[in-house]
Amino acid sequence: MRSADLEGWAEDFSYDYYRRLLEALRATFELRTLSEYRPQRPSNDRVAFVRHDVDVCLERAVEMAELEYELGVRSTYMVLPDTPLYDLADERDLLHLIHEFGHEIALHCDLSGVEPDEPVGRDGLTPSERRRIDGAKRRLEELDLRPVASVSFHRPSERVLEGPRTIDGMVNAYNPDLLSTYISDSSGRWREGAPLESILEEADADRLQVLAHPVWWGAEHEPPLERFAAVADRFDASDPKTYEELVSIYPPYGERIDADRVLA
């Protein structure tokens, strides 16, 4: 994927804009964590779920969690137990701080690299994928963050999208109810357009899921590549696993690294 292929709205990723986004959500919807999702509820309820996939940096997640706490908003932070970019055991204090702000800590699970040729069950998962999910859940629980009640997938395949409502006892962020009305800032761009306008357009929806990745946000607006680089440049991109992970999350950063290497 080249930079030019990334389309969508990316005009303001400042914390001031994020505050406005949360205020618009709160004016229209009841905000809940993913673990509070229920398939059945009164027909006049309008519920929004704010979710954060923490792919790169727990420090940025803490900043966002504190901002939400100041506004009285509770959201769901999905973290990866197995990533070259951060170590949950080493940064346990940051996780617990997010939890102390009133937010849900949940599982962000990477299913890449598991056996590709196994039979797929009724839940859309293979036996190896189920084992991967169970192992990741247990590692998160070992950090005294029980219960782990929600799950999302890191770089999800088409097969796991719109899967069952629950997986291994956890609410599945990609179940059809939670994808029926959904906006996301993946790759540092809102593909649905300006999120404030999207929220107003979806004001009659009974469910809305908003995915905001902490890595794209800061005190002042910066374009996606500059924002991502400000965090990613702290890592040793000469390490193959680190390089692969950074580039898989945001391919334009790989173009930048590769260009720098040629010039060097």
mmCIF file with all atom_site columns, C-alpha atoms in Angstrom, residues 117-196:
data_model
loop_
_atom_site.group_PDB
_atom_site.id
_atom_site.type_symbol
_atom_site.label_atom_id
_atom_site.label_alt_id
_atom_site.label_comp_id
_atom_site.label_asym_id
_atom_site.label_entity_id
_atom_site.label_seq_id
_atom_site.pdbx_PDB_ins_code
_atom_site.Cartn_x
_atom_site.Cartn_y
_atom_site.Cartn_z
_atom_site.occupancy
_atom_site.B_iso_or_equiv
_atom_site.pdbx_formal_charge
_atom_site.auth_seq_id
_atom_site.auth_comp_id
_atom_site.auth_asym_id
_atom_site.auth_atom_id
_atom_site.pdbx_PDB_model_num
ATOM 1  C CA . ASP A 1 117 ? -5.064  -25.153 6.691  1.00 0.00 ? 117 ASP A CA 1
ATOM 2  C CA . GLU A 1 118 ? -7.076  -26.231 9.714  1.00 0.00 ? 118 GLU A CA 1
ATOM 3  C CA . PRO A 1 119 ? -10.852 -26.681 9.577  1.00 0.00 ? 119 PRO A CA 1
ATOM 4  C CA . VAL A 1 120 ? -12.899 -23.640 10.487 1.00 0.00 ? 120 VAL A CA 1
ATOM 5  C CA . GLY A 1 121 ? -15.513 -24.086 13.206 1.00 0.00 ? 121 GLY A CA 1
ATOM 6  C CA . ARG A 1 122 ? -18.989 -22.586 13.412 1.00 0.00 ? 122 ARG A CA 1
ATOM 7  C CA . ASP A 1 123 ? -17.500 -19.536 15.157 1.00 0.00 ? 123 ASP A CA 1
ATOM 8  C CA . GLY A 1 124 ? -15.291 -18.861 12.118 1.00 0.00 ? 124 GLY A CA 1
ATOM 9  C CA . LEU A 1 125 ? -12.110 -19.821 13.981 1.00 0.00 ? 125 LEU A CA 1
ATOM 10 C CA . THR A 1 126 ? -9.660  -22.689 13.643 1.00 0.00 ? 126 THR A CA 1
ATOM 11 C CA . PRO A 1 127 ? -8.446  -24.742 16.639 1.00 0.00 ? 127 PRO A CA 1
ATOM 12 C CA . SER A 1 128 ? -5.068  -22.975 16.529 1.00 0.00 ? 128 SER A CA 1
ATOM 13 C CA . GLU A 1 129 ? -6.771  -19.589 16.550 1.00 0.00 ? 129 GLU A CA 1
ATOM 14 C CA . ARG A 1 130 ? -8.864  -20.571 19.554 1.00 0.00 ? 130 ARG A CA 1
ATOM 15 C CA . ARG A 1 131 ? -5.704  -21.662 21.392 1.00 0.00 ? 131 ARG A CA 1
ATOM 16 C CA . ARG A 1 132 ? -4.001  -18.371 20.477 1.00 0.00 ? 132 ARG A CA 1
ATOM 17 C CA . ILE A 1 133 ? -6.944  -16.381 21.859 1.00 0.00 ? 133 ILE A CA 1
ATOM 18 C CA . ASP A 1 134 ? -7.097  -18.435 25.058 1.00 0.00 ? 134 ASP A CA 1
ATOM 19 C CA . GLY A 1 135 ? -3.347  -18.084 25.671 1.00 0.00 ? 135 GLY A CA 1
ATOM 20 C CA . ALA A 1 136 ? -3.410  -14.319 25.074 1.00 0.00 ? 136 ALA A CA 1
ATOM 21 C CA . LYS A 1 137 ? -6.369  -13.919 27.399 1.00 0.00 ? 137 LYS A CA 1
ATOM 22 C CA . ARG A 1 138 ? -4.586  -15.819 30.162 1.00 0.00 ? 138 ARG A CA 1
ATOM 23 C CA . ARG A 1 139 ? -1.444  -13.653 29.810 1.00 0.00 ? 139 ARG A CA 1
ATOM 24 C CA . LEU A 1 140 ? -3.543  -10.547 30.236 1.00 0.00 ? 140 LEU A CA 1
ATOM 25 C CA . GLU A 1 141 ? -5.374  -12.003 33.227 1.00 0.00 ? 141 GLU A CA 1
ATOM 26 C CA . GLU A 1 142 ? -2.036  -12.763 34.883 1.00 0.00 ? 142 GLU A CA 1
ATOM 27 C CA . LEU A 1 143 ? -1.481  -8.995  35.204 1.00 0.00 ? 143 LEU A CA 1
ATOM 28 C CA . ASP A 1 144 ? -4.344  -8.809  37.751 1.00 0.00 ? 144 ASP A CA 1
ATOM 29 C CA . LEU A 1 145 ? -6.759  -7.370  35.200 1.00 0.00 ? 145 LEU A CA 1
ATOM 30 C CA . ARG A 1 146 ? -9.563  -9.918  35.550 1.00 0.00 ? 146 ARG A CA 1
ATOM 31 C CA . PRO A 1 147 ? -12.053 -10.237 34.121 1.00 0.00 ? 147 PRO A CA 1
ATOM 32 C CA . VAL A 1 148 ? -10.940 -9.868  30.510 1.00 0.00 ? 148 VAL A CA 1
ATOM 33 C CA . ALA A 1 149 ? -14.379 -9.470  29.005 1.00 0.00 ? 149 ALA A CA 1
ATOM 34 C CA . SER A 1 150 ? -13.887 -8.145  25.438 1.00 0.00 ? 150 SER A CA 1
ATOM 35 C CA . VAL A 1 151 ? -11.713 -8.934  22.415 1.00 0.00 ? 151 VAL A CA 1
ATOM 36 C CA . SER A 1 152 ? -10.776 -7.310  19.107 1.00 0.00 ? 152 SER A CA 1
ATOM 37 C CA . PHE A 1 153 ? -8.399  -8.604  16.450 1.00 0.00 ? 153 PHE A CA 1
ATOM 38 C CA . HIS A 1 154 ? -5.171  -7.038  15.249 1.00 0.00 ? 154 HIS A CA 1
ATOM 39 C CA . ARG A 1 155 ? -5.257  -6.744  11.445 1.00 0.00 ? 155 ARG A CA 1
ATOM 40 C CA . PRO A 1 156 ? -8.402  -8.917  11.229 1.00 0.00 ? 156 PRO A CA 1
ATOM 41 C CA . SER A 1 157 ? -8.947  -11.183 8.246  1.00 0.00 ? 157 SER A CA 1
ATOM 42 C CA . GLU A 1 158 ? -12.241 -11.119 6.370  1.00 0.00 ? 158 GLU A CA 1
ATOM 43 C CA . ARG A 1 159 ? -13.093 -14.471 7.933  1.00 0.00 ? 159 ARG A CA 1
ATOM 44 C CA . VAL A 1 160 ? -13.221 -13.171 11.489 1.00 0.00 ? 160 VAL A CA 1
ATOM 45 C CA . LEU A 1 161 ? -15.195 -10.030 10.662 1.00 0.00 ? 161 LEU A CA 1
ATOM 46 C CA . GLU A 1 162 ? -18.827 -10.209 11.726 1.00 0.00 ? 162 GLU A CA 1
ATOM 47 C CA . GLY A 1 163 ? -18.139 -13.306 13.796 1.00 0.00 ? 163 GLY A CA 1
ATOM 48 C CA . PRO A 1 164 ? -20.076 -14.522 16.837 1.00 0.00 ? 164 PRO A CA 1
ATOM 49 C CA . ARG A 1 165 ? -21.209 -12.133 19.568 1.00 0.00 ? 165 ARG A CA 1
ATOM 50 C CA . THR A 1 166 ? -18.849 -13.719 22.089 1.00 0.00 ? 166 THR A CA 1
ATOM 51 C CA . ILE A 1 167 ? -15.561 -15.617 21.821 1.00 0.00 ? 167 ILE A CA 1
ATOM 52 C CA . ASP A 1 168 ? -14.107 -17.508 24.786 1.00 0.00 ? 168 ASP A CA 1
ATOM 53 C CA . GLY A 1 169 ? -16.566 -15.684 27.030 1.00 0.00 ? 169 GLY A CA 1
ATOM 54 C CA . MET A 1 170 ? -15.538 -12.243 25.709 1.00 0.00 ? 170 MET A CA 1
ATOM 55 C CA . VAL A 1 171 ? -17.636 -9.738  23.768 1.00 0.00 ? 171 VAL A CA 1
ATOM 56 C CA . ASN A 1 172 ? -16.392 -9.760  20.174 1.00 0.00 ? 172 ASN A CA 1
ATOM 57 C CA . ALA A 1 173 ? -15.852 -6.197  18.911 1.00 0.00 ? 173 ALA A CA 1
ATOM 58 C CA . TYR A 1 174 ? -16.351 -7.514  15.372 1.00 0.00 ? 174 TYR A CA 1
ATOM 59 C CA . ASN A 1 175 ? -19.749 -9.093  15.893 1.00 0.00 ? 175 ASN A CA 1
ATOM 60 C CA . PRO A 1 176 ? -22.458 -7.920  13.445 1.00 0.00 ? 176 PRO A CA 1
ATOM 61 C CA . ASP A 1 177 ? -24.331 -5.849  16.032 1.00 0.00 ? 177 ASP A CA 1
ATOM 62 C CA . LEU A 1 178 ? -21.220 -3.810  16.768 1.00 0.00 ? 178 LEU A CA 1
ATOM 63 C CA . LEU A 1 179 ? -20.274 -3.383  13.096 1.00 0.00 ? 179 LEU A CA 1
ATOM 64 C CA . SER A 1 180 ? -23.721 -2.320  11.882 1.00 0.00 ? 180 SER A CA 1
ATOM 65 C CA . THR A 1 181 ? -22.783 1.321   12.485 1.00 0.00 ? 181 THR A CA 1
ATOM 66 C CA . TYR A 1 182 ? -19.027 1.775   12.826 1.00 0.00 ? 182 TYR A CA 1
ATOM 67 C CA . ILE A 1 183 ? -16.482 4.542   12.272 1.00 0.00 ? 183 ILE A CA 1
ATOM 68 C CA . SER A 1 184 ? -12.721 4.212   12.623 1.00 0.00 ? 184 SER A CA 1
ATOM 69 C CA . ASP A 1 185 ? -9.519  6.251   12.325 1.00 0.00 ? 185 ASP A CA 1
ATOM 70 C CA . SER A 1 186 ? -7.478  3.287   11.023 1.00 0.00 ? 186 SER A CA 1
ATOM 71 C CA . SER A 1 187 ? -4.263  4.367   9.249  1.00 0.00 ? 187 SER A CA 1
ATOM 72 C CA . GLY A 1 188 ? -4.749  7.857   10.660 1.00 0.00 ? 188 GLY A CA 1
ATOM 73 C CA . ARG A 1 189 ? -7.769  8.609   8.478  1.00 0.00 ? 189 ARG A CA 1
ATOM 74 C CA . TRP A 1 190 ? -11.521 8.474   8.985  1.00 0.00 ? 190 TRP A CA 1
ATOM 75 C CA . ARG A 1 191 ? -12.654 6.702   5.821  1.00 0.00 ? 191 ARG A CA 1
ATOM 76 C CA . GLU A 1 192 ? -16.277 7.597   6.584  1.00 0.00 ? 192 GLU A CA 1
ATOM 77 C CA . GLY A 1 193 ? -15.429 11.321  6.545  1.00 0.00 ? 193 GLY A CA 1
ATOM 78 C CA . ALA A 1 194 ? -15.223 13.853  9.382  1.00 0.00 ? 194 ALA A CA 1
ATOM 79 C CA . PRO A 1 195 ? -16.230 11.929  12.527 1.00 0.00 ? 195 PRO A CA 1
ATOM 80 C CA . LEU A 1 196 ? -18.305 14.764  14.012 1.00 0.00 ? 196 LEU A CA 1
#
